[in-house]
Amino acid sequence: MTTQTAIKANRMPAITWHKFKGNEAEIELPALAAHDAGAVAFTVPPALMFMETTINGDVALDAGTAPVKEAFDEALAAAPEGLQQWETGMGEAADAWLDAAAKRRLAVLVPEGHTEENTLVIRIQAQDGAAAVAAVDLVAQAHSRLKVALHVDSPTAGSGVAGSRVRVFVGEGARVEFASVQTLDATWQHLDNIGAYVADSGRFIAEQTVLGAAESYTGFASNVAGREADTTVDTRYLGHGANKIDFNYVIRQRGVQSTCTLTANGVLMDSSAKVLRGTIDLIHGAKGAVGKENETVLLVNEDVRNKTIPVILCDEDDVQGAHGATIGHVNPEQLGYMKTRGLSAEQVEDLFAVATFDYAASHAFDASVRAAVERLGTRVLGDAYELLQEGE
Amino acid sequence: MCAKERSQVADIDRSLYDFTKSEEGSERLDAGLTPEIVREISARKNEPEWMLEHRLKSLEIYHQLPVPDWGPSIEGLDMDNIVTYVKPPTEQKSDWESVPEDIKDTFERLGIPEAERAYLAGVGAQYDSELVYHNIQESVSELGVVYSGIEEALEDPKWEAIIREHFMKLITPDDHKFAALHGAVWSGGSFVYVPAGVKMDFPLQSYFRLNAKGAGQFEHTLIIVEEGADLHFIEGCSAPKYNVANLHAGAVELFVRKGAKLRYSTIENWSKNMYNLNTKRAVVEDDGVIEWVSGSFGSHVGYLYPMSILNGAHSTCEFTGITFSGAGQNLDTGCKVVLNAPYTSAHVDTKGISKGGGIQTFRSSVLVTEKAEYSNVAVACASLMLDDESRSDTIPAMDVRAEHVNVGHEASIGRIGDDMMFYLMSRGISEAEASTMIVNGFADPVSKELPLEYAVEMNNLIKLEMEGAIG
């Protein structure tokens, strides 16, 4: 059970003018019941060591009996001094709220050198009047491989909050691929909070797709601490109706020759609004580090509102930092070409939304995610979704 | 002054700017900020009642507004220790021979009288809190151009109403804490009026010199360029270095009417004990053009973001800037643009250099409102770090509320490429020279926008800053 509250989240590490109203998000959260057992489900590949609490709290995370917990503590201890407290993209207030709301928790250990062929799946289904939240801790030990898929969906009508708090430790030479898809209908709030630590030569690759919800808040922080460590994020989003999308990416590049690539592509329709804050922090000592950030936003309605704040903080000279952003309408040449193919301007605009859904559907990790994407696509675009999909 | 003469600056040291003159004969008000001090400033200027009310209201607002928490620290600035008004021992003159010797010598060393003779249509020179010299060429005056001290214009019934209509309307006292401070204690500055259709062949220049230790300078510049007119205005500033904080919180309000064009160029070289908390803003009507050329070299802490409000269809803004932040400096600079009409465009191109532990931040804001359909924005900023003690941050923000627009932004941060250094040094050029050459090349997009004489000055400032950068 949570109480009604307002929290500030997704605050940029280096803020700018308050009048711009982009430094952070203010989230109004209603009083919500705890979710029931069906709201959060984990599918953990058998070869992995894991520890899970049930809805009744049958196994406590702090029981200290599982090697997973010990491994996670060790991973935390391995982080340089001062980093024991994990930084997450949404910040402490949201982290605490999610932690309190999470009734299902999972901690997973990928043993050293193990390459997991199967995907670890996390499903979160929104429940009316409830906070459906999963808390997940992942430790990929040295030279291991893991793929994770997270789906946040709303198969039934209602309102409430659905989301997750995920912490990922990527050990030396390890690789974690994390793909998330959010397909909530327009009555829900979505909170997605990630904190990662990447050791020497480790790679953390995240693909985040945000397609729905009345309000969607994504916070992502990665401590790219190791030598030649990497974090790569590819974000896709679609704003429609009157929904609000809010992202905060914070990449701390501490490692020598570490790399980071942030890419975001989005389409804003109707009267949707989006804020994307992306901070690449090149910390003193990260010699040879390279950080890149790029966002492309397609605006397809005069009522949309887009805020983009791509920030580079640089305390080291021997680095390369770059960011770019392109915000605009459909290219006139593209528009002209489409019109010669018999499409109206409205259909052309819908086509870009369809393309976002199609991309998500084609990259869905299983049939249920694909079905959820198509369900949302039909709800958002109506008949146009199927018509344009078929190329009619 | 010709470029050749100006280039001699390269052969001398920082004493070009860093020299002090006696304050004998100057009148200083008490340090601090009280209603009594504000009333005293107003009384000395024999202002209309509305201006005193404006000052007192601004003071109230100043006390209500918070210190900015998003920029460089200004903890070292204690307003209780700042003298807000220092009157130099002279009234405003219109010929240099009448200016007291010490003050005249100051401006001669800075090259102002020579510049006036060589290529300027008019000059204003402010020393501490008051203008000491103001003059405009007769031929320009005959065109109806007004270039005078703003307080002088305020005493003229013809201009008082116009000043009242425009004064602190673009930069309102509640805009931020130091705009309010300016509204309370402003003193000096220029008023420029260019009538419709008048295209000025030569620039006007105002130069601001702060000589008094522990003082503030709060000049107000108000420029109105009427329909179809064209003006280039140049602003320069400097001060000697003291071991206590000095403050500059000026305000520049620019009104660019239909089809008019205004270029506003600044070479800022305040001393490195200066807190430069300056505010500049322009509003542009249909088909109007505002061009900013901004070089920031001095100050201990700087907050400077010239703002362009494009209110007219097809109006444009160009901002070209360079900031050089050396040891002990934290310069937070950039610009703001509001596109508030259809078919407007903005082009921003900035360069930042940091060395010797200096901190340089590019900060910008672009707002494309619902009214600005079919508008274009391009923002580019590049930062160069010359050592691993320095810091360079880039904090741009874009808010787009229209559909048929194109907004592009690109930024890069890095150091001088080893390949470039290797190439130059393999040609027999020393490391220091090669480094300076590369930095000058980096700054070239800015210097080429300046009149030749100022471009030379800017390059020399870079050279001075680069001394000791290697090894």
XYZ file of N, CA and C in Angstrom, chain A residues 18-209:
576
model
N 15.782 27.638 -14.156
C 14.525 27.068 -13.657
C 13.346 27.450 -14.545
N 13.437 28.647 -15.166
C 12.327 29.080 -16.021
C 12.129 28.150 -17.212
N 13.136 27.431 -17.566
C 13.011 26.487 -18.681
C 12.113 25.307 -18.301
N 11.978 25.087 -17.008
C 11.126 24.004 -16.481
C 11.516 22.632 -17.053
N 12.789 22.379 -17.039
C 13.238 21.094 -17.566
C 14.231 20.382 -16.669
N 14.550 20.972 -15.529
C 15.601 20.391 -14.699
C 15.222 19.045 -14.099
N 13.933 18.867 -13.831
C 13.486 17.630 -13.198
C 12.002 17.472 -13.459
N 11.492 16.319 -13.115
C 10.059 16.058 -13.271
C 9.411 16.035 -11.899
N 8.197 16.491 -11.846
C 7.416 16.370 -10.615
C 6.315 15.357 -10.873
N 6.274 14.331 -10.062
C 5.345 13.227 -10.296
C 4.335 13.165 -9.153
N 3.086 13.240 -9.515
C 2.003 13.061 -8.535
C 1.635 11.589 -8.534
N 1.784 10.970 -7.392
C 1.471 9.545 -7.302
C 0.273 9.345 -6.375
N -0.729 8.619 -6.836
C -1.916 8.422 -6.005
C -1.665 7.362 -4.929
N -2.598 7.279 -3.998
C -2.557 6.175 -3.025
C -2.919 4.891 -3.771
N -2.128 3.882 -3.590
C -2.324 2.648 -4.360
C -2.209 1.431 -3.454
N -2.953 0.408 -3.843
C -2.852 -0.869 -3.139
C -1.626 -1.625 -3.640
N -1.227 -2.612 -2.870
C -0.148 -3.492 -3.333
C -0.700 -4.393 -4.435
N 0.143 -4.723 -5.380
C -0.333 -5.578 -6.479
C -0.465 -7.017 -5.989
N -1.225 -7.806 -6.739
C -1.346 -9.221 -6.362
C -0.344 -10.057 -7.140
N -0.396 -11.334 -6.933
C 0.666 -12.223 -7.421
C 0.845 -12.207 -8.931
N -0.246 -11.960 -9.649
C -0.149 -12.066 -11.109
C 0.484 -10.868 -11.784
N 0.723 -9.821 -11.053
C 1.173 -8.584 -11.694
C 2.629 -8.637 -12.141
N 3.425 -9.346 -11.412
C 4.858 -9.393 -11.740
C 5.282 -10.851 -11.886
N 5.909 -11.141 -12.996
C 6.358 -12.523 -13.216
C 7.788 -12.517 -13.737
N 8.560 -13.465 -13.253
C 9.950 -13.600 -13.687
C 10.124 -14.972 -14.342
N 10.817 -14.995 -15.446
C 11.198 -16.268 -16.050
C 12.711 -16.294 -16.094
N 13.273 -17.088 -15.193
C 14.733 -17.087 -15.049
C 15.294 -18.361 -15.680
N 16.224 -18.241 -16.597
C 16.836 -19.440 -17.186
C 17.396 -20.344 -16.087
N 17.192 -21.647 -16.233
C 17.546 -22.575 -15.153
C 19.014 -22.551 -14.746
N 19.872 -22.206 -15.669
C 21.296 -22.265 -15.341
C 21.744 -21.138 -14.416
N 20.895 -20.162 -14.259
C 21.296 -19.011 -13.452
C 20.943 -19.226 -11.990
N 21.730 -18.647 -11.138
C 21.411 -18.671 -9.713
C 20.532 -17.466 -9.435
N 19.467 -17.675 -8.740
C 18.610 -16.541 -8.449
C 17.916 -16.691 -7.111
N 17.413 -15.619 -6.649
C 16.681 -15.593 -5.399
C 15.481 -14.687 -5.604
N 14.335 -15.151 -5.241
C 13.137 -14.395 -5.535
C 12.265 -14.317 -4.291
N 11.709 -13.179 -4.044
C 10.702 -13.086 -2.989
C 9.338 -13.220 -3.638
N 8.438 -13.834 -2.971
C 7.085 -13.949 -3.493
C 6.261 -12.790 -2.965
N 5.014 -12.782 -3.386
C 4.135 -11.710 -2.946
C 3.938 -11.738 -1.437
N 4.079 -12.947 -0.876
C 3.923 -13.062 0.581
C 5.239 -12.856 1.319
N 6.267 -12.569 0.565
C 7.560 -12.353 1.200
C 8.152 -13.627 1.754
N 7.907 -14.752 1.087
C 8.381 -16.037 1.587
C 9.897 -16.076 1.744
N 10.561 -15.454 0.835
C 12.021 -15.406 0.930
C 12.421 -13.931 0.994
N 13.061 -13.592 2.023
C 13.455 -12.192 2.162
C 14.798 -11.961 1.480
N 14.898 -10.859 0.822
C 16.140 -10.570 0.104
C 17.314 -10.455 1.069
N 17.027 -9.983 2.236
C 18.119 -9.779 3.190
C 18.340 -10.997 4.087
N 17.771 -12.137 3.692
C 17.950 -13.320 4.525
C 19.412 -13.734 4.603
N 20.152 -13.359 3.572
C 21.580 -13.649 3.617
C 21.903 -15.109 3.411
N 20.943 -15.861 2.948
C 21.188 -17.290 2.767
C 21.645 -17.624 1.364
N 21.330 -16.760 0.443
C 21.597 -17.111 -0.948
C 22.942 -16.565 -1.414
N 23.641 -17.320 -2.169
C 24.903 -16.815 -2.725
C 24.699 -15.616 -3.631
N 23.495 -15.495 -4.162
C 23.217 -14.352 -5.032
C 23.371 -13.049 -4.258
N 22.805 -13.061 -3.087
C 22.884 -11.847 -2.271
C 24.346 -11.524 -1.949
N 25.090 -12.550 -1.623
C 26.499 -12.326 -1.306
C 27.254 -11.792 -2.519
N 26.913 -12.374 -3.670
C 27.586 -11.933 -4.893
C 27.255 -10.477 -5.194
N 25.990 -10.142 -4.932
C 25.609 -8.763 -5.211
C 26.336 -7.812 -4.264
N 26.429 -8.214 -3.023
C 27.151 -7.373 -2.065
C 28.621 -7.240 -2.461
N 29.153 -8.329 -2.926
C 30.556 -8.280 -3.373
C 30.717 -7.332 -4.560
N 29.743 -7.412 -5.446
C 29.798 -6.541 -6.630
C 29.759 -5.077 -6.204
N 28.896 -4.788 -5.252
C 28.818 -3.418 -4.750
C 30.134 -3.001 -4.109
N 30.689 -3.936 -3.346
C 31.935 -3.624 -2.649
C 33.082 -3.428 -3.632
N 32.967 -4.047 -4.788
C 34.029 -3.930 -5.790
C 34.070 -2.546 -6.413
N 32.958 -1.845 -6.304
C 32.914 -0.501 -6.885
C 33.835 0.423 -6.098
N 34.412 1.392 -6.766
C 35.332 2.295 -6.074
C 34.649 2.993 -4.907
N 35.461 3.420 -3.984
C 34.942 4.104 -2.800
C 34.072 5.285 -3.217
N 33.010 5.462 -2.533
C 32.111 6.564 -2.852
C 30.985 6.163 -3.774
N 31.076 4.980 -4.324
C 30.036 4.541 -5.248
C 29.187 3.435 -4.648
N 29.288 3.250 -3.356
C 28.538 2.169 -2.736
C 27.033 2.408 -2.880
N 26.664 3.657 -2.821
C 25.257 3.987 -3.022
C 25.016 4.089 -4.520
N 24.237 3.195 -5.034
C 24.031 3.177 -6.481
C 23.266 4.398 -6.947
N 23.762 4.969 -7.991
C 23.049 6.079 -8.603
C 22.054 5.515 -9.609
N 20.831 5.976 -9.526
C 19.845 5.580 -10.526
C 19.370 6.829 -11.258
N 18.827 6.632 -12.421
C 18.460 7.772 -13.256
C 17.339 8.615 -12.684
N 16.404 7.981 -11.984
C 15.277 8.755 -11.456
C 15.610 9.447 -10.153
N 16.633 8.969 -9.467
C 17.031 9.614 -8.224
C 16.480 8.919 -6.995
N 16.889 9.434 -5.858
C 16.641 8.731 -4.592
C 15.164 8.647 -4.220
N 14.420 9.731 -4.448
C 13.010 9.727 -4.016
C 12.222 8.673 -4.787
N 12.426 8.617 -6.087
C 11.709 7.630 -6.900
C 12.197 6.224 -6.569
N 13.484 6.123 -6.331
C 14.054 4.811 -5.991
C 13.410 4.279 -4.704
N 13.287 5.153 -3.740
C 12.693 4.740 -2.462
C 11.228 4.361 -2.648
N 10.508 5.142 -3.464
C 9.086 4.842 -3.693
C 8.947 3.488 -4.383
N 9.745 3.273 -5.403
C 9.669 2.004 -6.141
C 10.059 0.836 -5.242
N 11.068 1.069 -4.446
C 11.539 0.003 -3.564
C 10.437 -0.397 -2.576
N 9.737 0.624 -2.069
C 8.661 0.338 -1.109
C 7.481 -0.345 -1.797
N 7.241 0.029 -3.050
C 6.080 -0.518 -3.765
C 6.337 -1.916 -4.310
N 7.599 -2.261 -4.463
C 7.932 -3.542 -5.100
C 7.640 -4.698 -4.154
N 6.701 -5.536 -4.539
C 6.377 -6.704 -3.724
C 6.988 -7.976 -4.295
N 7.497 -7.875 -5.486
C 8.227 -9.014 -6.045
C 9.645 -8.557 -6.339
N 10.570 -9.319 -5.842
C 11.973 -8.944 -6.029
C 12.731 -10.130 -6.583
N 13.692 -9.788 -7.368
C 14.490 -10.857 -7.970
C 15.955 -10.441 -7.954
N 16.772 -11.354 -7.546
C 18.215 -11.129 -7.646
C 18.802 -12.300 -8.424
N 19.597 -11.988 -9.419
C 20.098 -13.027 -10.326
C 21.606 -12.928 -10.435
N 22.236 -14.083 -10.439
C 23.683 -14.129 -10.612
C 24.027 -14.934 -11.857
N 24.776 -14.321 -12.746
C 25.289 -15.057 -13.901
C 26.736 -15.419 -13.556
N 27.009 -16.697 -13.409
C 28.350 -17.082 -12.938
C 29.460 -16.675 -13.912
N 30.626 -16.574 -13.376
C 31.788 -16.168 -14.165
C 31.962 -17.069 -15.388
N 32.116 -16.426 -16.527
C 32.381 -17.164 -17.755
C 31.158 -17.800 -18.397
N 30.021 -17.713 -17.754
C 28.825 -18.377 -18.276
C 28.150 -17.512 -19.347
N 27.840 -18.131 -20.469
C 27.059 -17.440 -21.488
C 25.654 -18.008 -21.476
N 24.700 -17.188 -21.093
C 23.321 -17.665 -21.000
C 22.638 -17.477 -22.356
N 22.179 -18.567 -22.903
C 21.546 -18.509 -24.220
C 20.094 -18.055 -24.114
N 19.459 -18.398 -23.003
C 18.046 -18.030 -22.839
C 17.919 -16.636 -22.230
N 16.805 -16.019 -22.541
C 16.579 -14.653 -22.063
C 15.881 -14.668 -20.707
N 16.374 -13.853 -19.830
C 15.693 -13.642 -18.557
C 14.529 -12.681 -18.818
N 13.328 -13.094 -18.481
C 12.147 -12.294 -18.825
C 11.480 -11.760 -17.557
N 11.185 -10.476 -17.605
C 10.467 -9.829 -16.501
C 9.181 -9.254 -17.094
N 8.048 -9.666 -16.558
C 6.769 -9.139 -17.053
C 6.067 -8.412 -15.915
N 5.618 -7.242 -16.247
C 4.878 -6.453 -15.259
C 3.542 -6.075 -15.889
N 2.470 -6.475 -15.234
C 1.148 -6.158 -15.764
C 0.447 -5.211 -14.806
N 0.067 -4.074 -15.344
C -0.589 -3.071 -14.506
C -1.895 -3.612 -13.948
N -2.166 -3.228 -12.706
C -3.412 -3.658 -12.061
C -4.168 -2.433 -11.563
N -5.469 -2.458 -11.782
C -6.282 -1.296 -11.432
C -6.153 -0.942 -9.945
N -5.808 0.295 -9.694
C -5.718 0.777 -8.323
C -4.504 0.305 -7.561
N -3.567 -0.284 -8.272
C -2.400 -0.849 -7.584
C -1.091 -0.305 -8.154
N -0.044 -0.516 -7.385
C 1.310 -0.247 -7.877
C 1.934 -1.591 -8.210
N 2.120 -1.835 -9.491
C 2.714 -3.097 -9.928
C 4.177 -2.832 -10.243
N 5.024 -3.209 -9.319
C 6.437 -2.828 -9.424
C 7.316 -4.042 -9.167
N 8.309 -4.192 -9.987
C 9.303 -5.238 -9.774
C 10.638 -4.604 -9.406
N 11.340 -5.226 -8.476
C 12.688 -4.779 -8.137
C 13.650 -5.896 -8.515
N 14.594 -5.580 -9.337
C 15.468 -6.617 -9.885
C 16.924 -6.190 -9.739
N 17.731 -7.110 -9.210
C 19.173 -6.889 -9.137
C 19.864 -7.965 -9.966
N 20.735 -7.542 -10.838
C 21.425 -8.490 -11.711
C 22.928 -8.355 -11.520
N 23.579 -9.485 -11.379
C 25.041 -9.469 -11.330
C 25.558 -10.391 -12.431
N 26.243 -9.797 -13.381
C 26.873 -10.602 -14.421
C 28.359 -10.652 -14.082
N 28.773 -11.821 -13.590
C 30.178 -11.919 -13.184
C 31.101 -11.911 -14.404
N 32.378 -11.855 -14.126
C 33.366 -11.633 -15.192
C 33.151 -12.569 -16.377
N 33.202 -11.954 -17.557
C 33.166 -12.694 -18.826
C 31.886 -13.516 -19.001
N 30.825 -13.122 -18.356
C 29.540 -13.797 -18.576
C 28.716 -13.015 -19.590
N 27.630 -13.652 -20.028
C 26.737 -13.024 -21.011
C 25.294 -13.224 -20.548
N 24.509 -12.172 -20.666
C 23.109 -12.289 -20.260
C 22.250 -11.375 -21.112
N 21.076 -11.890 -21.478
C 20.071 -11.063 -22.142
C 18.860 -10.967 -21.232
N 18.347 -9.758 -21.115
C 17.195 -9.525 -20.253
C 16.109 -8.844 -21.072
N 14.868 -9.282 -20.890
C 13.743 -8.621 -21.549
C 12.736 -8.209 -20.490
N 12.322 -6.970 -20.565
C 11.358 -6.436 -19.597
C 10.157 -5.903 -20.367
N 8.977 -6.369 -19.994
C 7.764 -5.874 -20.659
C 6.803 -5.341 -19.614
N 6.387 -4.101 -19.798
C 5.408 -3.480 -18.909
C 4.154 -3.251 -19.731
N 3.062 -3.839 -19.300
C 1.865 -3.841 -20.144
C 0.620 -3.619 -19.287
N -0.474 -3.307 -19.973
C -1.758 -3.145 -19.274
C -2.825 -3.931 -20.036
N -2.911 -5.216 -19.817
C -3.865 -6.026 -20.568
C -5.317 -5.733 -20.228
N -5.545 -5.168 -19.045
C -6.928 -4.847 -18.669
C -7.042 -3.361 -18.356
N -8.269 -2.889 -18.355
C -8.500 -1.464 -18.131
C -8.277 -1.109 -16.657
N -8.032 0.163 -16.443
C -7.854 0.627 -15.064
C -6.847 1.747 -15.014
N -6.428 2.077 -13.798
C -5.385 3.096 -13.647
C -4.545 2.757 -12.427
N -3.357 3.259 -12.436
C -2.417 2.967 -11.360
C -1.003 3.168 -11.876
N -0.062 2.545 -11.201
C 1.343 2.700 -11.586
C 1.941 1.329 -11.886
N 2.694 1.274 -12.953
C 3.442 0.056 -13.258
C 4.880 0.453 -13.534
N 5.797 -0.367 -13.067
C 7.185 0.004 -13.326
C 8.178 -0.922 -12.668
N 9.402 -0.453 -12.636
C 10.469 -1.316 -12.139
C 11.628 -0.493 -11.615
N 12.371 -1.167 -10.748
C 13.654 -0.615 -10.299
C 14.683 -1.714 -10.552
N 15.640 -1.406 -11.415
C 16.592 -2.431 -11.836
C 18.009 -1.937 -11.577
N 18.815 -2.812 -10.960
C 20.239 -2.502 -10.789
C 21.046 -3.605 -11.469
N 22.041 -3.180 -12.196
C 22.805 -4.146 -12.996
C 24.288 -3.952 -12.719
N 24.938 -5.029 -12.360
C 26.403 -4.997 -12.217
C 26.985 -5.810 -13.371
N 27.762 -5.149 -14.196
C 28.380 -5.826 -15.335
C 29.859 -6.007 -14.999
N 30.229 -7.236 -14.775
C 31.598 -7.522 -14.348
C 32.607 -7.389 -15.484
N 33.852 -7.631 -15.130
C 34.940 -7.490 -16.096
C 34.683 -8.352 -17.336
N 34.688 -7.722 -18.471
C 34.521 -8.457 -19.728
C 33.135 -9.045 -19.927
N 32.215 -8.736 -19.038
C 30.860 -9.284 -19.174
C 30.039 -8.420 -20.124
N 28.896 -8.985 -20.525
C 28.032 -8.259 -21.459
C 26.585 -8.525 -21.055
N 25.872 -7.453 -20.833
C 24.445 -7.571 -20.506
C 23.655 -6.761 -21.533
N 22.705 -7.435 -22.164
C 21.794 -6.755 -23.097
C 20.438 -6.669 -22.436
N 19.935 -5.489 -22.361
C 18.698 -5.259 -21.607
C 17.696 -4.568 -22.528
N 16.619 -5.267 -22.868
C 15.615 -4.690 -23.766
C 14.309 -4.516 -23.004
N 13.773 -3.326 -23.042
C 12.500 -3.101 -22.349
C 11.486 -2.499 -23.310
N 10.238 -2.924 -23.134
C 9.143 -2.395 -23.949
C 8.002 -2.030 -23.007
N 7.489 -0.838 -23.196
C 6.367 -0.410 -22.374
C 5.171 -0.184 -23.282
N 4.080 -0.895 -23.027
C 2.878 -0.802 -23.873
C 1.640 -0.511 -23.013
N 1.755 0.411 -22.124
C 0.628 0.731 -21.248
C -0.396 1.591 -21.982
N -1.650 1.373 -21.661
C -2.687 2.246 -22.209
C -2.644 3.601 -21.514
N -3.477 4.509 -22.054
C -3.328 5.926 -21.688
C -3.914 6.314 -20.336
N -4.141 5.352 -19.482
C -4.672 5.681 -18.153
C -3.662 5.399 -17.053
N -2.486 4.936 -17.434
C -1.518 4.461 -16.436
C -0.313 5.386 -16.330
N 0.332 5.254 -15.178
C 1.633 5.916 -15.003
C 2.723 4.848 -15.051
N 3.842 5.229 -15.624
C 4.953 4.286 -15.775
C 6.214 4.874 -15.157
N 6.842 4.114 -14.282
C 8.107 4.538 -13.680
C 9.148 3.454 -13.931
N 10.226 3.839 -14.530
C 11.242 2.863 -14.927
C 12.592 3.429 -14.491
N 13.219 2.749 -13.548
C 14.418 3.326 -12.947
C 15.566 2.325 -13.006
N 16.638 2.714 -13.653
C 17.770 1.800 -13.842
C 19.047 2.431 -13.313
N 19.849 1.600 -12.647
C 21.196 1.998 -12.270
C 22.148 0.879 -12.654
N 23.245 1.234 -13.265
C 24.175 0.197 -13.724
C 25.599 0.550 -13.327
N 26.391 -0.482 -13.174
C 27.832 -0.316 -12.943
C 28.538 -1.225 -13.940
N 29.484 -0.674 -14.674
C 30.146 -1.462 -15.709
C 31.651 -1.487 -15.429
N 32.158 -2.692 -15.226
C 33.581 -2.860 -14.886
C 34.436 -2.951 -16.162
N 35.725 -3.190 -15.982
C 36.674 -3.218 -17.099
C 36.150 -4.055 -18.267
N 36.164 -3.449 -19.442
C 35.778 -4.127 -20.688
C 34.360 -4.690 -20.661
N 33.595 -4.321 -19.674
C 32.200 -4.759 -19.642
C 31.359 -3.938 -20.602
N 30.247 -4.529 -21.029
C 29.342 -3.790 -21.915
C 27.915 -3.904 -21.405
N 27.263 -2.780 -21.308
C 25.853 -2.761 -20.947
C 25.106 -2.126 -22.107
N 24.257 -2.922 -22.730
C 23.553 -2.459 -23.925
C 22.062 -2.436 -23.617
N 21.481 -1.274 -23.705
C 20.063 -1.154 -23.359
C 19.267 -0.668 -24.567
N 18.154 -1.311 -24.786
C 17.198 -0.833 -25.794
C 15.909 -0.548 -25.052
N 15.472 0.664 -25.123
C 14.265 1.030 -24.383
C 13.206 1.537 -25.353
N 12.038 0.959 -25.295
C 10.948 1.369 -26.180
C 9.767 1.798 -25.318
